[in-house]
PDB file of C-alpha atoms in Angstrom:
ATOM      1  CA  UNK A   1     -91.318  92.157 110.381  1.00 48.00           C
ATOM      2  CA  UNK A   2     -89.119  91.660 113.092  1.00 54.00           C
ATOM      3  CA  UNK A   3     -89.492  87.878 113.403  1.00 45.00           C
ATOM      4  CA  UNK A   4     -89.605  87.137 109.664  1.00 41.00           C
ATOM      5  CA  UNK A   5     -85.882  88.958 109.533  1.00 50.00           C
ATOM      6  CA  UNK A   6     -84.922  86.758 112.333  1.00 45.00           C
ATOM      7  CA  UNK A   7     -86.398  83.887 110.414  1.00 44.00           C
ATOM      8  CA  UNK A   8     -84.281  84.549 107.168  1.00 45.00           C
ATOM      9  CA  UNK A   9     -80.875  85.426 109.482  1.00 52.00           C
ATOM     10  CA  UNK A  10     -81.148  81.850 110.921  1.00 47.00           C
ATOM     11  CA  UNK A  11     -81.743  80.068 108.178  1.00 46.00           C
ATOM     12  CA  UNK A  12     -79.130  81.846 106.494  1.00 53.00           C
ATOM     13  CA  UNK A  13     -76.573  81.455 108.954  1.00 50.00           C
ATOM     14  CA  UNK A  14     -77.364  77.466 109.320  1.00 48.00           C
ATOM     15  CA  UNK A  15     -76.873  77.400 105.329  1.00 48.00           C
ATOM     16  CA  UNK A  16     -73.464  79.089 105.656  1.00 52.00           C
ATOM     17  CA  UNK A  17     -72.642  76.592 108.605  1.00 47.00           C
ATOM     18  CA  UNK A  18     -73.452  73.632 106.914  1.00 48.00           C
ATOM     19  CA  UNK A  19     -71.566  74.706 103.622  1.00 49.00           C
ATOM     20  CA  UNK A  20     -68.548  75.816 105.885  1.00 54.00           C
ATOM     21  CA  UNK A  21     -68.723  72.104 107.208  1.00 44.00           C
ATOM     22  CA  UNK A  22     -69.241  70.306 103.809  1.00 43.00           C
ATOM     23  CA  UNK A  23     -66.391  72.628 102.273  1.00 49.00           C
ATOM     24  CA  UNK A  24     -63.552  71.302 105.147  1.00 49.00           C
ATOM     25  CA  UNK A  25     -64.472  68.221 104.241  1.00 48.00           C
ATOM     26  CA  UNK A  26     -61.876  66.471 102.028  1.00 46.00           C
ATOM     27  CA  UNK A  27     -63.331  64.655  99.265  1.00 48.00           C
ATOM     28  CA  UNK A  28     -62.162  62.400  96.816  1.00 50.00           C
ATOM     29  CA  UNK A  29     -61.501  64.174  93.252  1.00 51.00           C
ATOM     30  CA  UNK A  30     -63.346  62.329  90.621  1.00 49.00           C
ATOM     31  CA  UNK A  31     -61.207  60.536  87.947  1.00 55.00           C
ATOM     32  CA  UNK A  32     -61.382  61.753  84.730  1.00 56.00           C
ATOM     33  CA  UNK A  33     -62.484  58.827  82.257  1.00 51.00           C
ATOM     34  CA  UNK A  34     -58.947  57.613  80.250  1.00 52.00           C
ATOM     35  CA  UNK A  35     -59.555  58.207  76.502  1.00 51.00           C
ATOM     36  CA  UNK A  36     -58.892  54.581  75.001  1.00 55.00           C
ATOM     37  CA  UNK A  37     -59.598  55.986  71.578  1.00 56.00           C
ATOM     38  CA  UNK A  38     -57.804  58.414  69.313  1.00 56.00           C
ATOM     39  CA  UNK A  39     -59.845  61.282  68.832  1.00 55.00           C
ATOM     40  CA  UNK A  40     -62.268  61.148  65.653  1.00 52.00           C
ATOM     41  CA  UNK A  41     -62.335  57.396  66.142  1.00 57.00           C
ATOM     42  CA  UNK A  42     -65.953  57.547  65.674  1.00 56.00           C
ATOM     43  CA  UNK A  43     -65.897  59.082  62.018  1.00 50.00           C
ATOM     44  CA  UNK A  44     -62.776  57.383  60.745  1.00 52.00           C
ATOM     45  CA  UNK A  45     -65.160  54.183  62.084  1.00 57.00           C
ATOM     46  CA  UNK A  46     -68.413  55.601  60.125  1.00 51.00           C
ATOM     47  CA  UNK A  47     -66.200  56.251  57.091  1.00 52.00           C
ATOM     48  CA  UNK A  48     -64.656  52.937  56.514  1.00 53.00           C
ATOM     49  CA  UNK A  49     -61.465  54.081  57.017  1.00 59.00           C
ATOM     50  CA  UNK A  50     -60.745  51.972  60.499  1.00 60.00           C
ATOM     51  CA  UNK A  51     -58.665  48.480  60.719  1.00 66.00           C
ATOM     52  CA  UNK A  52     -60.928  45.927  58.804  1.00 60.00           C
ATOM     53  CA  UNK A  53     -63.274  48.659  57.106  1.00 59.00           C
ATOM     54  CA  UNK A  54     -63.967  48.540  53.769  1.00 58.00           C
ATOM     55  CA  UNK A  55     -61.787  51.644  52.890  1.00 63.00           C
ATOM     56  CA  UNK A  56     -58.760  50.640  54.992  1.00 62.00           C
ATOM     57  CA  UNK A  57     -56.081  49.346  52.098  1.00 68.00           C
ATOM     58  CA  UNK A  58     -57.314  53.137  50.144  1.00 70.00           C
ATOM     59  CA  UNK A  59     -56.538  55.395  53.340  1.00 72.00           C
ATOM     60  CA  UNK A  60     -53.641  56.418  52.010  1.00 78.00           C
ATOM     61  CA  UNK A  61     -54.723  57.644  48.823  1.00 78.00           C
ATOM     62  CA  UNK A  62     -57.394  58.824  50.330  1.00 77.00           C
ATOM     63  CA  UNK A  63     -55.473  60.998  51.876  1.00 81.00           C
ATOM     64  CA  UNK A  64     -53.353  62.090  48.795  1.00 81.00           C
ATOM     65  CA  UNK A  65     -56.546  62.770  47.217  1.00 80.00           C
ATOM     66  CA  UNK A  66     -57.499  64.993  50.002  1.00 81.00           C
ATOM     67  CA  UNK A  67     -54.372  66.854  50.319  1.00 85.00           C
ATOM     68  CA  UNK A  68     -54.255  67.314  46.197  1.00 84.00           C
ATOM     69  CA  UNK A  69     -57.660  68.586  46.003  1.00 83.00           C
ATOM     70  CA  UNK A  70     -56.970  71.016  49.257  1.00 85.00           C
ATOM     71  CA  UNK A  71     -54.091  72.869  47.237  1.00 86.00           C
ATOM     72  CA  UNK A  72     -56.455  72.673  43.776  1.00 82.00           C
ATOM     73  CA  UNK A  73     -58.876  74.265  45.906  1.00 81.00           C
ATOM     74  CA  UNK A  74     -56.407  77.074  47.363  1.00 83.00           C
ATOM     75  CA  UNK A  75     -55.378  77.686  43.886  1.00 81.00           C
ATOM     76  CA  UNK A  76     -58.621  77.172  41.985  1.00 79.00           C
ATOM     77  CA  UNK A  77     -61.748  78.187  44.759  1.00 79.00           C
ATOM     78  CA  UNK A  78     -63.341  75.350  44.477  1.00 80.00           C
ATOM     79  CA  UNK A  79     -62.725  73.862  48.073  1.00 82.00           C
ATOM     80  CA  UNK A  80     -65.115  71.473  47.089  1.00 82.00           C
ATOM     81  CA  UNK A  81     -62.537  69.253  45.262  1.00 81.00           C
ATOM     82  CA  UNK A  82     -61.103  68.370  48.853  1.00 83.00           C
ATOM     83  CA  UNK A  83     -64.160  66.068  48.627  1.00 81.00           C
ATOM     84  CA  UNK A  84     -64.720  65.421  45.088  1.00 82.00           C
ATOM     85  CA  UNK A  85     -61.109  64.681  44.423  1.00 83.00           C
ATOM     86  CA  UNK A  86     -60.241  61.506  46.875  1.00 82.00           C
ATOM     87  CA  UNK A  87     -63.707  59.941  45.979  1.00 80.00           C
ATOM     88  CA  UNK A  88     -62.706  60.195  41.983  1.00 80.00           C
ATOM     89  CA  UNK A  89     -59.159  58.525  42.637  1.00 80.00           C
ATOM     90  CA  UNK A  90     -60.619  55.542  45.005  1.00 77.00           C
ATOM     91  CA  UNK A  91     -64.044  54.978  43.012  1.00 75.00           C
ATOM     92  CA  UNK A  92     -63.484  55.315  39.440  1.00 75.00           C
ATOM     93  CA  UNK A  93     -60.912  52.350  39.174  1.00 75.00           C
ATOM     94  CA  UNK A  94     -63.251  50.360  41.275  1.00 71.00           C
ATOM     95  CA  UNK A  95     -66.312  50.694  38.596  1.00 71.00           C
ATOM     96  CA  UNK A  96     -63.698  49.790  35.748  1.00 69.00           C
ATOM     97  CA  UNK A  97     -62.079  47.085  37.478  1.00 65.00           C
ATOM     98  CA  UNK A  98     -63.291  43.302  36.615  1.00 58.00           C
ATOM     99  CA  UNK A  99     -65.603  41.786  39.748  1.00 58.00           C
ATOM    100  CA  UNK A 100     -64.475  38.719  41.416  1.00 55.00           C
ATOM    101  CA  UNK A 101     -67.568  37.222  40.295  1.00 61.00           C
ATOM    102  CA  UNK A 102     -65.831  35.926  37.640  1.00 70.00           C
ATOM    103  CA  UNK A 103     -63.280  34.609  39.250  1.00 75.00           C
ATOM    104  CA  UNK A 104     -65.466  32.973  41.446  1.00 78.00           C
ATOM    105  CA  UNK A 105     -66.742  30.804  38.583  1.00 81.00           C
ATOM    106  CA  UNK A 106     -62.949  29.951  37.480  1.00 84.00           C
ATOM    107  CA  UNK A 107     -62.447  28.918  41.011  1.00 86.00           C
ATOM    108  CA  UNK A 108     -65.514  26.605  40.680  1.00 86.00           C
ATOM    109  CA  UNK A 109     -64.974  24.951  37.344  1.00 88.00           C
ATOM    110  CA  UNK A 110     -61.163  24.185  38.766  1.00 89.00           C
ATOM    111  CA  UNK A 111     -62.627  22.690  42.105  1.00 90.00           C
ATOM    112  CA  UNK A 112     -65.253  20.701  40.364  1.00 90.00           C
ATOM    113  CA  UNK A 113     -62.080  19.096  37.920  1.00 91.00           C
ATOM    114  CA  UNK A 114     -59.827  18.363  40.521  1.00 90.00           C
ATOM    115  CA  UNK A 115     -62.862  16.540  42.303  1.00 89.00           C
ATOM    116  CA  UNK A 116     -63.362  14.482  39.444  1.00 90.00           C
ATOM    117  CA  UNK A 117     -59.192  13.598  39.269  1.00 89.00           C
ATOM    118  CA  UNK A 118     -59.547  12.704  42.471  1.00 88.00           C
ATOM    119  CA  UNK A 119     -62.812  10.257  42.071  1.00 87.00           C
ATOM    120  CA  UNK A 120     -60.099   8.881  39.789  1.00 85.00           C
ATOM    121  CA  UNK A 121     -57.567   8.354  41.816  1.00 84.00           C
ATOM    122  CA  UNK A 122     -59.447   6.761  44.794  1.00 81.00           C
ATOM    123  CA  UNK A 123     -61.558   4.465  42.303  1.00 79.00           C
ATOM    124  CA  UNK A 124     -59.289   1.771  42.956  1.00 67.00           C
ATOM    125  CA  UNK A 125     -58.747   1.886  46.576  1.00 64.00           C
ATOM    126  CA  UNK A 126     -55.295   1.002  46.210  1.00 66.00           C
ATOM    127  CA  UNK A 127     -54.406   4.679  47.911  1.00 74.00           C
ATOM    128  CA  UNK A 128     -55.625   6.624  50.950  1.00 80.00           C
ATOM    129  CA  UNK A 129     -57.355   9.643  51.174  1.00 82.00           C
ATOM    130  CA  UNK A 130     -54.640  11.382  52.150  1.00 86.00           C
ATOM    131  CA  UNK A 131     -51.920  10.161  49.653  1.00 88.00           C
ATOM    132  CA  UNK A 132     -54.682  10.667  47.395  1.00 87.00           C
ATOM    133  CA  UNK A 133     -55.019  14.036  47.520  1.00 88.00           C
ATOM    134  CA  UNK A 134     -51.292  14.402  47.224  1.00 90.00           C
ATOM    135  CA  UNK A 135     -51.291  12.989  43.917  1.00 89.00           C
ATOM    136  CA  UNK A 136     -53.997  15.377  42.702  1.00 89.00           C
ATOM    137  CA  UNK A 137     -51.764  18.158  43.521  1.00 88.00           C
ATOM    138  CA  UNK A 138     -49.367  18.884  40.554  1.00 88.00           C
ATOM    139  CA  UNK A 139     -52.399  18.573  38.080  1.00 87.00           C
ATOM    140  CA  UNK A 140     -54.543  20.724  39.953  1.00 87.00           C
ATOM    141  CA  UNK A 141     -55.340  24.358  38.350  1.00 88.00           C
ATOM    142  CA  UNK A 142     -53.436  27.292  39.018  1.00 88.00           C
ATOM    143  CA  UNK A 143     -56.247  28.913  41.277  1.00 87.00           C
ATOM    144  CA  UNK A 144     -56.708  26.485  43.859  1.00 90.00           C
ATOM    145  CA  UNK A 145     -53.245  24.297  43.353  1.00 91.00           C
ATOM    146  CA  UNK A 146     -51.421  26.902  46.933  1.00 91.00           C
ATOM    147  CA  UNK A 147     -54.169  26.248  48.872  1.00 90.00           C
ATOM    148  CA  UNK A 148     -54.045  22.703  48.093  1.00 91.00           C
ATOM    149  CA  UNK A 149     -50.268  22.451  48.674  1.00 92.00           C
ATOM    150  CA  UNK A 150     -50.595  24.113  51.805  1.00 92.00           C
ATOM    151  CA  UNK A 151     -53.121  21.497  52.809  1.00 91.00           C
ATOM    152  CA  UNK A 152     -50.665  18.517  50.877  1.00 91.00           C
ATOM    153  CA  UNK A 153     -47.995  20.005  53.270  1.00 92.00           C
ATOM    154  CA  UNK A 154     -49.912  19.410  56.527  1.00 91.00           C
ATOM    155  CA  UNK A 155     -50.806  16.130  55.662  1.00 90.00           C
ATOM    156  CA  UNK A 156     -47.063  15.464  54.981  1.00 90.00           C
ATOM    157  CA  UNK A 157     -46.104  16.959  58.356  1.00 90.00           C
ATOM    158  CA  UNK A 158     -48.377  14.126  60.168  1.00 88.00           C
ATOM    159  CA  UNK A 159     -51.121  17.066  60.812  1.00 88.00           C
ATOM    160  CA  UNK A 160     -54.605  14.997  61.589  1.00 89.00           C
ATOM    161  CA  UNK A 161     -56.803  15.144  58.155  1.00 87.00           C
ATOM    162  CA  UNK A 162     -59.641  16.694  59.784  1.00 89.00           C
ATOM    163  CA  UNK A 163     -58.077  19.818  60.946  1.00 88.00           C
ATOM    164  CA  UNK A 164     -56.401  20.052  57.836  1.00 90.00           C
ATOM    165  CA  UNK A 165     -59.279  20.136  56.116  1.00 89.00           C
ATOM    166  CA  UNK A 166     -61.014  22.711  57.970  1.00 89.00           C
ATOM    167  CA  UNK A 167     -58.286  25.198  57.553  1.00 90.00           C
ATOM    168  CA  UNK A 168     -58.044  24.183  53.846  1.00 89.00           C
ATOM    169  CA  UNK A 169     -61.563  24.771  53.583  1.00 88.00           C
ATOM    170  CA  UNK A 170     -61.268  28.188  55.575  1.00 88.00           C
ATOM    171  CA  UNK A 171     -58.387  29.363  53.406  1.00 87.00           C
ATOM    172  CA  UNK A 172     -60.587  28.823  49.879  1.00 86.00           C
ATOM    173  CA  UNK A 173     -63.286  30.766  51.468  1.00 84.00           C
ATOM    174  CA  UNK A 174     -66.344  29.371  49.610  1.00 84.00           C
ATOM    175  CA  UNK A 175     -69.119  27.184  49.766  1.00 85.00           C
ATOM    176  CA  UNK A 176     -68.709  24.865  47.243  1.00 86.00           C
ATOM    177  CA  UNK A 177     -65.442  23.823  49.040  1.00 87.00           C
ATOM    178  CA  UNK A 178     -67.075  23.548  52.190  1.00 88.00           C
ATOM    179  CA  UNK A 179     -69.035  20.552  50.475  1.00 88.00           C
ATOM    180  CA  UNK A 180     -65.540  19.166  49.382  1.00 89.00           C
ATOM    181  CA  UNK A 181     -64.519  19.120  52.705  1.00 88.00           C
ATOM    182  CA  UNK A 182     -66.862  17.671  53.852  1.00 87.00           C
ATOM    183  CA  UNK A 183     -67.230  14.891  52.020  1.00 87.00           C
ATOM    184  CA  UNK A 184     -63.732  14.070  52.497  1.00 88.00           C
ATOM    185  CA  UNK A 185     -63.674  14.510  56.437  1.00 87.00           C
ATOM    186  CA  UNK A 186     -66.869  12.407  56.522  1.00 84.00           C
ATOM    187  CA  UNK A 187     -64.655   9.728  54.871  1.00 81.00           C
ATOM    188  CA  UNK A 188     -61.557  10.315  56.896  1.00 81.00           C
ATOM    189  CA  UNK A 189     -63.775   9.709  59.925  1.00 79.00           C
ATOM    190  CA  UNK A 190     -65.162   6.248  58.665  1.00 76.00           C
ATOM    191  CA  UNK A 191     -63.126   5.043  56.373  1.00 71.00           C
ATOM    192  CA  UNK A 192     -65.720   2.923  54.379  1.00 69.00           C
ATOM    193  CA  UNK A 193     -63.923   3.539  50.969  1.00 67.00           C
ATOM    194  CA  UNK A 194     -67.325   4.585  49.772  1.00 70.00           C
ATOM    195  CA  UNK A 195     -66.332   8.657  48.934  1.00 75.00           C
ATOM    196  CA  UNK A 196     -65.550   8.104  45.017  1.00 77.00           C
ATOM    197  CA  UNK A 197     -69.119   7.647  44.851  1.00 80.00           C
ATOM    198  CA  UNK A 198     -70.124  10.655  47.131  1.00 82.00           C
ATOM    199  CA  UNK A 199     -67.802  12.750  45.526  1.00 84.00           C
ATOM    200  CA  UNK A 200     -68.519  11.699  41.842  1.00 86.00           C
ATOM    201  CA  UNK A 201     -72.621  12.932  42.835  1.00 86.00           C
ATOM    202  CA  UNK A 202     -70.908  15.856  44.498  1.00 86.00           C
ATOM    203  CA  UNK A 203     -68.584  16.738  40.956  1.00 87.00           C
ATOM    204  CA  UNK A 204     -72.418  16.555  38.887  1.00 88.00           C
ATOM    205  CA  UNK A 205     -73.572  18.997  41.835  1.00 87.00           C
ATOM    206  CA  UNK A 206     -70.767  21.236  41.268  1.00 86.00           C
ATOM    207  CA  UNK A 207     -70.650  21.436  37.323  1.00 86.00           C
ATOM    208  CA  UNK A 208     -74.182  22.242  37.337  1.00 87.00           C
ATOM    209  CA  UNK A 209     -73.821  24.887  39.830  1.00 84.00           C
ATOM    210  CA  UNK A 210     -71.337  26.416  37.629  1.00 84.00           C
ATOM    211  CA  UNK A 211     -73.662  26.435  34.301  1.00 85.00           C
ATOM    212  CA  UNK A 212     -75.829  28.476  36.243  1.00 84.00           C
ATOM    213  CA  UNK A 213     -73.126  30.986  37.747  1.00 81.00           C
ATOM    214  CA  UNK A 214     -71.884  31.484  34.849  1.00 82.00           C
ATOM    215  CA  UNK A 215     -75.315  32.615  32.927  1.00 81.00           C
ATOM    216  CA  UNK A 216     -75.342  34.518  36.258  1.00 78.00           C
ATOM    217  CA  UNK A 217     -72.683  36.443  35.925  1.00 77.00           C
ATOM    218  CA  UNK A 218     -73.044  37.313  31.791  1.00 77.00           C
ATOM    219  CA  UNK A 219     -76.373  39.083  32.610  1.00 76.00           C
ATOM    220  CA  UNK A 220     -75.024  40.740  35.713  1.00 75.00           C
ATOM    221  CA  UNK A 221     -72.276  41.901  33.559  1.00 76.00           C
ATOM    222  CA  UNK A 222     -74.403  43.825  30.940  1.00 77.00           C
ATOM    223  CA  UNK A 223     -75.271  45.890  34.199  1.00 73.00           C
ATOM    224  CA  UNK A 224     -72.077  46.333  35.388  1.00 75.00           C
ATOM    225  CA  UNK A 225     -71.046  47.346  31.403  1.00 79.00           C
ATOM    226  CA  UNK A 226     -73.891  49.990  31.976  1.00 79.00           C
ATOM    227  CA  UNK A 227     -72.608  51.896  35.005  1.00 76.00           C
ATOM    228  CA  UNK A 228     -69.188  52.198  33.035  1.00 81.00           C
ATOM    229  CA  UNK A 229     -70.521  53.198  30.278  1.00 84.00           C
ATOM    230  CA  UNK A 230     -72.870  56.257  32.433  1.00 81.00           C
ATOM    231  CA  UNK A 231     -69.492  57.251  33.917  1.00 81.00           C
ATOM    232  CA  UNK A 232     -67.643  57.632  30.918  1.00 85.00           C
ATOM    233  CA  UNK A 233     -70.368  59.710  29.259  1.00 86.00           C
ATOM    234  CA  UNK A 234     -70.649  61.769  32.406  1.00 83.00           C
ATOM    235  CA  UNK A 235     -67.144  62.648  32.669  1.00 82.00           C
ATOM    236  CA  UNK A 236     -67.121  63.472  28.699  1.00 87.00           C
ATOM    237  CA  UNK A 237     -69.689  65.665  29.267  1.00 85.00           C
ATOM    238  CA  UNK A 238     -68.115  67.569  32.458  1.00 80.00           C
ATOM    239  CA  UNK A 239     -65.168  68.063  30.464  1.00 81.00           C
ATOM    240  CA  UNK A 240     -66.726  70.065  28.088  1.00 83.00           C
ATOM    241  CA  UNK A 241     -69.129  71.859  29.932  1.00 80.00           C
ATOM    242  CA  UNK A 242     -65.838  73.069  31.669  1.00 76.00           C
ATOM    243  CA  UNK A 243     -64.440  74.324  28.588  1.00 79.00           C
ATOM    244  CA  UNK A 244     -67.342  76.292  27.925  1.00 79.00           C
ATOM    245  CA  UNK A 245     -67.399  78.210  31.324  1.00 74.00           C
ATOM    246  CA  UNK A 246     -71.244  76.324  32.200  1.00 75.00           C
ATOM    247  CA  UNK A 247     -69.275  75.226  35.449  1.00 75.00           C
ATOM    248  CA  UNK A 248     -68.721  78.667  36.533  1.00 76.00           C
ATOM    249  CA  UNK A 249     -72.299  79.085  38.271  1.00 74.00           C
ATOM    250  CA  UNK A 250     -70.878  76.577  40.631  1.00 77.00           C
ATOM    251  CA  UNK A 251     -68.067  78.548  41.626  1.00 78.00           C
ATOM    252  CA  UNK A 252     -69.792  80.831  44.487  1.00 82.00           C
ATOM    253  CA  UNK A 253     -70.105  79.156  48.302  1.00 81.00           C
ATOM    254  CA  UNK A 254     -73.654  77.648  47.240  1.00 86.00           C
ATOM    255  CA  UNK A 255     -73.074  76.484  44.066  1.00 84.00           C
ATOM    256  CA  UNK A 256     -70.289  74.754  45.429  1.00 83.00           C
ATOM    257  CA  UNK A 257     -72.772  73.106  48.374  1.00 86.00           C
ATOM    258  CA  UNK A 258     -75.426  72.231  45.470  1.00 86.00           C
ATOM    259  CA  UNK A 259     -72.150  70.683  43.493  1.00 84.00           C
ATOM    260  CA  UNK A 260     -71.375  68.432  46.450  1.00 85.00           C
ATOM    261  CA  UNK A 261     -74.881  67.345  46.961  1.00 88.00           C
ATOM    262  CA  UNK A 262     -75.450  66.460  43.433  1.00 86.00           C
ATOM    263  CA  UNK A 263     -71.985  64.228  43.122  1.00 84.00           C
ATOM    264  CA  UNK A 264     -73.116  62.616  46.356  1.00 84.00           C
ATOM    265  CA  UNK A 265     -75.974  61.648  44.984  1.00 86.00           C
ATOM    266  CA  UNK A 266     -74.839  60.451  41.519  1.00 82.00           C
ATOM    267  CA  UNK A 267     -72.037  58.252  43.375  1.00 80.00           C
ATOM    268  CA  UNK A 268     -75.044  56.836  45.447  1.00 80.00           C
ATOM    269  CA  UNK A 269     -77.264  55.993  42.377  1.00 81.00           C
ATOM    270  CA  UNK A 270     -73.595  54.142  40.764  1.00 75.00           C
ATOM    271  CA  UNK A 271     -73.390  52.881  44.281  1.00 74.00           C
ATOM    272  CA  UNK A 272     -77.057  50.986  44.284  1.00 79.00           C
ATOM    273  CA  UNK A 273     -75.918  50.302  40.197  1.00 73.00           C
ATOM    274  CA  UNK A 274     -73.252  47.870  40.528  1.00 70.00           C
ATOM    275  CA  UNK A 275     -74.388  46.777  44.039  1.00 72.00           C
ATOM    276  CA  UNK A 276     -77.424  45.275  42.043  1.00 71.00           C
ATOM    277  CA  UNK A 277     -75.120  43.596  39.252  1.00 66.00           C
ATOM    278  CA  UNK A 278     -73.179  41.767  41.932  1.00 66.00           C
ATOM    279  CA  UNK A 279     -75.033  39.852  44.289  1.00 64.00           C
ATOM    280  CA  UNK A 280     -74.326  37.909  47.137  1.00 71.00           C
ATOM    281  CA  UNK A 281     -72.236  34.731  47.148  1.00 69.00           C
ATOM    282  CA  UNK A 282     -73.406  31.734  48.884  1.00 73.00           C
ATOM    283  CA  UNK A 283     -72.817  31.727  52.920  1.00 77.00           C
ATOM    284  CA  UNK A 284     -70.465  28.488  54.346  1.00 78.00           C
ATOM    285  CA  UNK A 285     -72.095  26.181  56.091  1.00 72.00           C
ATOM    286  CA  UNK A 286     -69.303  24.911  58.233  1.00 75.00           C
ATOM    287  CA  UNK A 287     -69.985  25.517  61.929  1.00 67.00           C
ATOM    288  CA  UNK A 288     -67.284  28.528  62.994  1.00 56.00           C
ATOM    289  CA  UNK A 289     -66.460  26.652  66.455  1.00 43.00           C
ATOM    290  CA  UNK A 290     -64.461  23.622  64.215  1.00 49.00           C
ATOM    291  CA  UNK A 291     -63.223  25.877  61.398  1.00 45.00           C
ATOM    292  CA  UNK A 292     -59.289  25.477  61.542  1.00 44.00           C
ATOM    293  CA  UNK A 293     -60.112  23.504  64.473  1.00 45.00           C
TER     294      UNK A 293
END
């Protein structure tokens, strides 16, 4: 007994050494890591509501939204509209507004005409490319005519063609310019006088493409007229179940929950609606190291 209390009273004493030694020791305090992001940068990221996300132009009525349906809630009980409230003000104008789809098209037809006033214009080969496509300019359609003066004004300024063109075709955005740009830096590069020919198979190329947009986009539009038409009929009906006091189940803590749940998932089903009647436009083609090269 003796000997195993002698045991423990060195051990213990050669811990309390060895801490006392380890404790004068000064050590280096360990830097705390620097925040480089506000806090809640990770939702407002998953939201949509950061710099480049999808919601970023709406934050602000977003946040209107928010605050209005915080002081209806206050008022009313149903803290629920804090929620219900901003997603009504940002999403119903966005089912009711016309698609770009078919502006798209426009944008299309007008590129495929001023192709075919420029076949005419370099037919004779008594201008250049480049004072060609100045003359194009003041008949060219109101949709693509400021990109193309922006892209007359380079040449002007002595800018190389190429470049130009890139940033031309970067500034429409599309793939069907991409081909137009193509064709023409292809010719600015070798000169052969031969592009009223490519172009004039590249104008057929384009107008058909266009036919079949456009029959795209009428039976994509019967879709989108069907997710308006749900909304409408849904918000008829909410008004005058309201009237009637059928909303009123809703009012405790869970109905509010099951409330919540259910708009969620009606805005998800409108959601996967009109993501269906839009489609995907064509990717570029352009490599992305020479765009506005």
């Amino acid at each position: 007994m003796t000997t195993l209390i002698a045991i423990f009273s060195g051990l213990g004493l050669g811990l309390g050494l060895w801490f006392m030694v380890v404790g004068a020791q000064k050590s280096e305090p360990v830097p705390r890591p620097v925040r480089t992001e506000p806090p809640f940068a990770g939702l407002v990221r998953l939201v949509g509501l950061d710099k480049g996300g999808p919601l970023y132009p709406q934050r602000r009525l977003l946040f209107v939204g928010a605050a209005v349906g915080a002081v209806a809630g206050i008022f009313t009980g149903w803290w629920s509209l804090a929620l219900i409230l901003p997603v009504l003000i940002v999403g119903l104008p966005s089912l009711f507004r016309t698609t770009t789809s078919s502006a798209d098209v426009e944008k299309l037809t007008d590129l495929t005409a001023w192709v075919r006033s420029l076949i005419g214009v370099l037919s004779g080969g008594a201008v250049g490319l480049e004072q060609g496509i100045a003359a194009t300019l003041h008949g060219a359609a109101p949709s693509i005519r400021p990109s193309l003066a922006r892209l007359v004004a380079r040449l002007e300024a002595r800018q190389p063609i190429k470049p130009a063109l890139y940033r031309w075709a970067d500034e429409m955005d599309d793939y069907s310019a991409d081909m137009i740009a193509s064709a023409l830096i292809l010719e600015s590069e070798n000169r052969t006088g031969a592009v009223a020919q490519a172009l004039r198979q590249l104008a057929e190329s384009l107008s058909a493409q266009a036919r079949a947009r456009r029959e795209i986009e009428t039976e994509r539009s019967t879709g989108r007229a069907t997710v308006r038409w749900v909304t409408i009929v849904t918000l008829l009906v909410l008004a005058g179940t309201s009237m009637t006091g059928y909303l009123r189940g809703y009012a405790s803590p869970t109905g509010q929950v099951v409330a919540v749940a259910l708009f969620v998932a009606y805005c998800g089903c409108l959601l996967w609606m009109r993501r269906i009647s839009l489609g995907r436009p064509i990717p570029r083609f352009l490599p992305a190291s020479e765009r506005g090269a």
